[in-house]
Short mmCIF file of C-alpha atoms in Angstrom, two decimals:
data_model
loop_
_atom_site.label_atom_id
_atom_site.label_comp_id
_atom_site.label_asym_id
_atom_site.label_seq_id
_atom_site.Cartn_x
_atom_site.Cartn_y
_atom_site.Cartn_z
CA ALA A 1 14.14 4.89 10.81
CA GLN A 2 11.87 2.15 8.32
CA SER A 3 8.65 1.69 7.45
CA VAL A 4 6.51 -0.11 5.86
CA THR A 5 3.22 0.82 3.29
CA GLN A 6 0.67 -1.69 2.06
CA LEU A 7 -0.97 -0.52 -0.83
CA GLY A 8 -4.91 -1.69 -0.76
CA SER A 9 -6.19 -2.17 3.22
CA HIS A 10 -8.82 -5.00 0.67
CA VAL A 11 -7.84 -7.08 -2.13
CA SER A 12 -10.68 -9.69 -3.63
CA VAL A 13 -10.08 -11.76 -6.42
CA SER A 14 -11.96 -14.81 -7.92
CA GLU A 15 -10.71 -18.71 -7.36
CA GLY A 16 -8.20 -19.05 -9.97
CA ALA A 17 -6.91 -15.34 -10.86
CA LEU A 18 -3.61 -13.71 -10.05
CA VAL A 19 -3.03 -12.73 -6.76
CA LEU A 20 -0.92 -9.99 -6.40
CA LEU A 21 -0.23 -8.01 -2.92
CA ARG A 22 1.50 -3.87 -2.52
CA CYS A 23 4.34 -3.12 -0.34
CA ASN A 24 6.59 -0.67 -0.62
CA TYR A 25 9.56 -0.14 2.43
CA SER A 26 11.93 2.18 3.34
CA SER A 27 14.87 1.83 5.30
CA SER A 28 17.96 3.21 5.55
CA VAL A 29 20.53 0.06 5.67
CA PRO A 30 19.68 -2.93 3.28
CA PRO A 31 16.54 -3.96 5.05
CA TYR A 32 15.44 -7.52 5.21
CA LEU A 33 12.19 -8.12 3.97
CA PHE A 34 9.62 -10.33 5.22
CA TRP A 35 4.86 -11.36 3.90
CA TYR A 36 3.41 -12.70 7.31
CA VAL A 37 -0.19 -14.13 6.70
CA GLN A 38 -2.82 -14.00 9.77
CA TYR A 39 -5.77 -16.40 9.58
CA PRO A 40 -8.55 -15.87 12.32
CA ASN A 41 -8.44 -15.94 15.82
CA GLN A 42 -3.82 -17.24 14.98
CA GLY A 43 -0.92 -15.40 15.45
CA LEU A 44 0.86 -14.22 11.90
CA GLN A 45 2.78 -17.62 10.68
CA LEU A 46 5.92 -16.48 7.79
CA LEU A 47 5.24 -16.98 3.89
CA LEU A 48 8.49 -16.03 2.95
CA LYS A 49 11.72 -13.79 3.59
CA TYR A 50 14.58 -11.96 1.40
CA THR A 51 17.63 -11.73 3.03
CA SER A 52 19.88 -10.12 0.22
CA ALA A 53 20.68 -13.32 -1.46
CA ALA A 54 18.20 -14.09 -4.88
CA THR A 55 15.86 -11.30 -5.26
CA LEU A 56 12.61 -13.58 -6.11
CA VAL A 57 12.20 -15.39 -3.33
CA LYS A 58 9.28 -18.51 -3.17
CA GLY A 59 7.59 -18.86 0.10
CA ILE A 60 5.10 -21.16 1.03
CA ASN A 61 1.62 -22.75 -0.74
CA GLY A 62 3.00 -21.03 -4.24
CA PHE A 63 3.52 -17.70 -2.51
CA GLU A 64 6.22 -15.42 -4.12
CA ALA A 65 8.15 -11.33 -3.83
CA GLU A 66 10.74 -9.82 -5.86
CA PHE A 67 12.82 -7.75 -4.17
CA LYS A 68 13.39 -4.33 -6.29
CA LYS A 69 15.84 -2.02 -4.56
CA SER A 70 15.32 0.30 -7.10
CA GLU A 71 11.34 0.72 -6.30
CA THR A 72 11.70 -0.25 -2.91
CA SER A 73 9.17 -2.71 -3.53
CA PHE A 74 8.59 -6.23 -2.84
CA HIS A 75 5.26 -7.14 -4.21
CA LEU A 76 3.88 -10.40 -3.14
CA THR A 77 2.02 -12.26 -5.99
CA LYS A 78 0.71 -16.26 -6.52
CA PRO A 79 -0.26 -16.95 -9.83
CA SER A 80 -3.42 -18.96 -9.57
CA ALA A 81 -6.00 -17.63 -5.88
CA HIS A 82 -7.48 -21.02 -3.98
CA MET A 83 -10.18 -20.37 -1.39
CA SER A 84 -8.05 -21.27 1.05
CA ASP A 85 -5.62 -18.12 0.90
CA ALA A 86 -8.36 -15.95 2.36
CA ALA A 87 -7.24 -14.37 4.90
CA GLU A 88 -4.56 -11.25 6.01
CA TYR A 89 -1.45 -10.64 4.85
CA PHE A 90 1.04 -8.18 6.54
CA CYS A 91 5.21 -6.85 4.67
CA ALA A 92 7.38 -6.19 7.27
CA VAL A 93 10.95 -4.72 7.64
CA SER A 94 13.99 -5.46 10.14
CA GLU A 95 17.10 -3.52 10.09
CA HIS A 96 18.72 -6.79 11.11
CA THR A 97 22.04 -5.01 12.01
CA GLY A 98 19.95 -2.42 15.19
CA GLY A 99 18.40 -6.18 16.56
CA PHE A 100 15.56 -7.17 14.41
CA LYS A 101 13.58 -4.41 15.02
CA THR A 102 10.78 -5.54 12.41
CA ILE A 103 7.93 -2.58 11.87
CA PHE A 104 4.78 -4.27 10.05
CA GLY A 105 2.47 -2.68 7.28
CA ALA A 106 -1.11 -1.91 7.53
CA GLY A 107 -2.44 -5.63 6.44
CA THR A 108 -3.49 -6.09 2.69
CA ARG A 109 -7.46 -8.46 3.17
CA LEU A 110 -7.28 -11.01 0.58
CA PHE A 111 -10.79 -12.05 -0.48
CA VAL A 112 -11.53 -14.95 -2.70
CA LYS A 113 -14.57 -15.39 -4.26
CA ALA A 114 -15.74 -18.95 -5.45
CA ASP B 1 8.82 -27.91 19.93
CA ALA B 2 7.10 -25.81 21.19
CA GLY B 3 6.09 -22.64 20.26
CA VAL B 4 5.71 -19.61 21.62
CA ILE B 5 3.29 -19.72 24.52
CA GLN B 6 1.08 -16.78 25.77
CA SER B 7 -1.15 -16.63 28.40
CA PRO B 8 -4.18 -15.86 29.25
CA ARG B 9 -5.86 -16.11 25.48
CA HIS B 10 -8.46 -14.24 26.69
CA GLU B 11 -9.19 -11.95 29.39
CA VAL B 12 -12.19 -9.77 30.54
CA THR B 13 -11.94 -6.38 33.42
CA GLU B 14 -13.15 -3.90 34.16
CA MET B 15 -11.05 -0.48 33.32
CA GLY B 16 -8.32 0.43 36.76
CA GLN B 17 -8.09 -3.25 36.87
CA GLU B 18 -4.45 -4.28 36.47
CA VAL B 19 -3.73 -6.60 33.99
CA THR B 20 -0.46 -9.23 33.18
CA LEU B 21 -0.15 -10.63 30.15
CA ARG B 22 2.03 -13.74 30.26
CA CYS B 23 4.83 -14.95 27.26
CA LYS B 24 6.86 -17.47 27.63
CA PRO B 25 9.48 -17.89 24.24
CA ILE B 26 11.14 -20.76 22.06
CA SER B 27 13.98 -22.03 24.10
CA GLY B 28 17.03 -20.75 23.17
CA HIS B 29 15.46 -17.55 21.39
CA ASP B 30 17.24 -14.83 22.46
CA TYR B 31 15.30 -11.53 21.35
CA LEU B 32 11.18 -11.29 22.49
CA PHE B 33 9.19 -8.69 20.72
CA TRP B 34 5.66 -7.07 22.40
CA TYR B 35 3.10 -5.85 19.83
CA ARG B 36 -0.34 -5.09 19.96
CA GLN B 37 -2.56 -5.37 17.49
CA THR B 38 -6.07 -3.11 16.85
CA MET B 39 -8.41 -2.77 13.45
CA MET B 40 -7.68 0.77 13.72
CA ARG B 41 -3.48 0.90 15.00
CA GLY B 42 -2.92 -2.01 12.96
CA LEU B 43 0.34 -4.14 14.43
CA GLU B 44 2.99 -1.49 16.75
CA LEU B 45 5.84 -3.04 18.14
CA LEU B 46 5.33 -2.14 21.85
CA ILE B 47 8.85 -2.88 23.29
CA TYR B 48 11.25 -5.49 22.54
CA PHE B 49 14.12 -7.61 24.45
CA ASN B 50 17.58 -8.61 23.79
CA ASN B 51 19.31 -11.61 26.59
CA ASN B 52 16.66 -10.32 28.41
CA VAL B 53 17.75 -6.33 28.57
CA PRO B 54 14.95 -3.85 27.26
CA ILE B 55 16.74 -3.17 23.81
CA ASP B 56 13.62 -0.09 22.72
CA ASP B 57 10.03 0.90 24.57
CA SER B 58 9.50 3.58 22.36
CA GLY B 59 6.09 2.24 21.75
CA MET B 60 5.31 1.63 24.83
CA PRO B 61 1.70 4.15 25.08
CA GLU B 62 2.20 5.31 28.47
CA ASP B 63 3.23 4.68 31.94
CA ARG B 64 0.40 3.17 32.28
CA PHE B 65 2.40 0.36 30.06
CA SER B 66 5.48 -2.13 31.46
CA ALA B 67 7.34 -5.07 30.56
CA LYS B 68 9.64 -7.19 31.77
CA MET B 69 11.98 -10.16 31.29
CA PRO B 70 13.08 -11.41 34.30
CA ASN B 71 15.19 -14.16 32.68
CA ALA B 72 14.99 -15.94 29.24
CA SER B 73 12.35 -17.61 29.18
CA PHE B 74 9.51 -15.13 30.90
CA SER B 75 8.73 -11.87 29.86
CA THR B 76 5.44 -9.39 31.27
CA LEU B 77 3.77 -7.24 29.83
CA LYS B 78 1.27 -5.20 32.76
CA ILE B 79 -1.27 -2.30 32.01
CA GLN B 80 -2.25 -1.12 35.30
CA PRO B 81 -4.56 1.00 35.55
CA SER B 82 -6.47 -0.68 32.28
CA GLU B 83 -8.47 1.43 29.74
CA PRO B 84 -10.93 0.28 27.27
CA ARG B 85 -9.25 2.13 24.55
CA ASP B 86 -5.63 -0.50 25.95
CA SER B 87 -8.84 -3.13 24.23
CA ALA B 88 -6.62 -5.06 21.36
CA VAL B 89 -4.62 -8.27 20.93
CA TYR B 90 -1.81 -8.24 22.40
CA PHE B 91 1.23 -10.88 20.09
CA CYS B 92 4.61 -12.12 21.91
CA ALA B 93 6.84 -13.22 19.40
CA SER B 94 10.80 -14.60 19.50
CA ILE B 95 13.50 -14.81 17.39
CA SER B 96 16.62 -16.57 17.51
CA GLY B 97 19.52 -13.55 16.78
CA GLY B 98 21.72 -16.28 15.12
CA GLY B 99 18.72 -16.81 12.45
CA THR B 100 17.44 -14.43 9.95
CA GLY B 101 15.05 -12.39 11.26
CA GLU B 102 11.67 -14.47 11.30
CA LEU B 103 9.83 -13.41 13.70
CA PHE B 104 8.23 -16.81 15.58
CA PHE B 105 4.78 -15.70 17.10
CA GLY B 106 2.49 -16.80 19.46
CA GLU B 107 -1.13 -17.13 19.50
CA GLY B 108 -2.90 -13.62 20.66
CA SER B 109 -4.14 -12.93 24.67
CA ARG B 110 -7.41 -10.47 23.63
CA LEU B 111 -7.70 -8.15 26.34
CA THR B 112 -11.41 -6.49 26.31
CA VAL B 113 -11.68 -3.92 29.23
CA LEU B 114 -14.93 -2.88 30.07
#
């Protein structure tokens, strides 16, 4: 069975600083990996996804993530934080061979200070 | 194209009452998921369907919860009788089986059981 661990329930950065949100996964088969963002009172939106192509994945709003199989990690980064990046971020894993069952991590709330 | 549509957006009810949440997936999507989000437990997968057939309902908390998908464009999640601990935001999401597993979420139904 797959699982996801997000390190840090809250991360605070200054505007313009590097954003790093950590995600480790467990999967019995090659996984599909995703980062989603949730703004208050909204559903989740896809930021980026890894589906066994390039290991460095670029997403929307300047975010990117690198799939590292040896470390079972899929950390999310952005070089320069903007106030509008303040939101909750979820890492997710899907074992697509089993019908796209998707499990989410606990989420990391990102605060951006002016 | 319309996204995933959920109703009602907000529901306040009293303990013991029946609650029915509704979802219309994106046209052409053949997977439908129900998730529950709470502060304590995060995003939990309750059940998911493929071509209107339930594939995995292991996340359904107890017999008070039931879900149906009578056709490709409609699903319901029913709680009977409701309890205060069922208070949460319930999300519906859909996927195209021919895609790469990206979940498209509705805006959620916020349930409060008094």
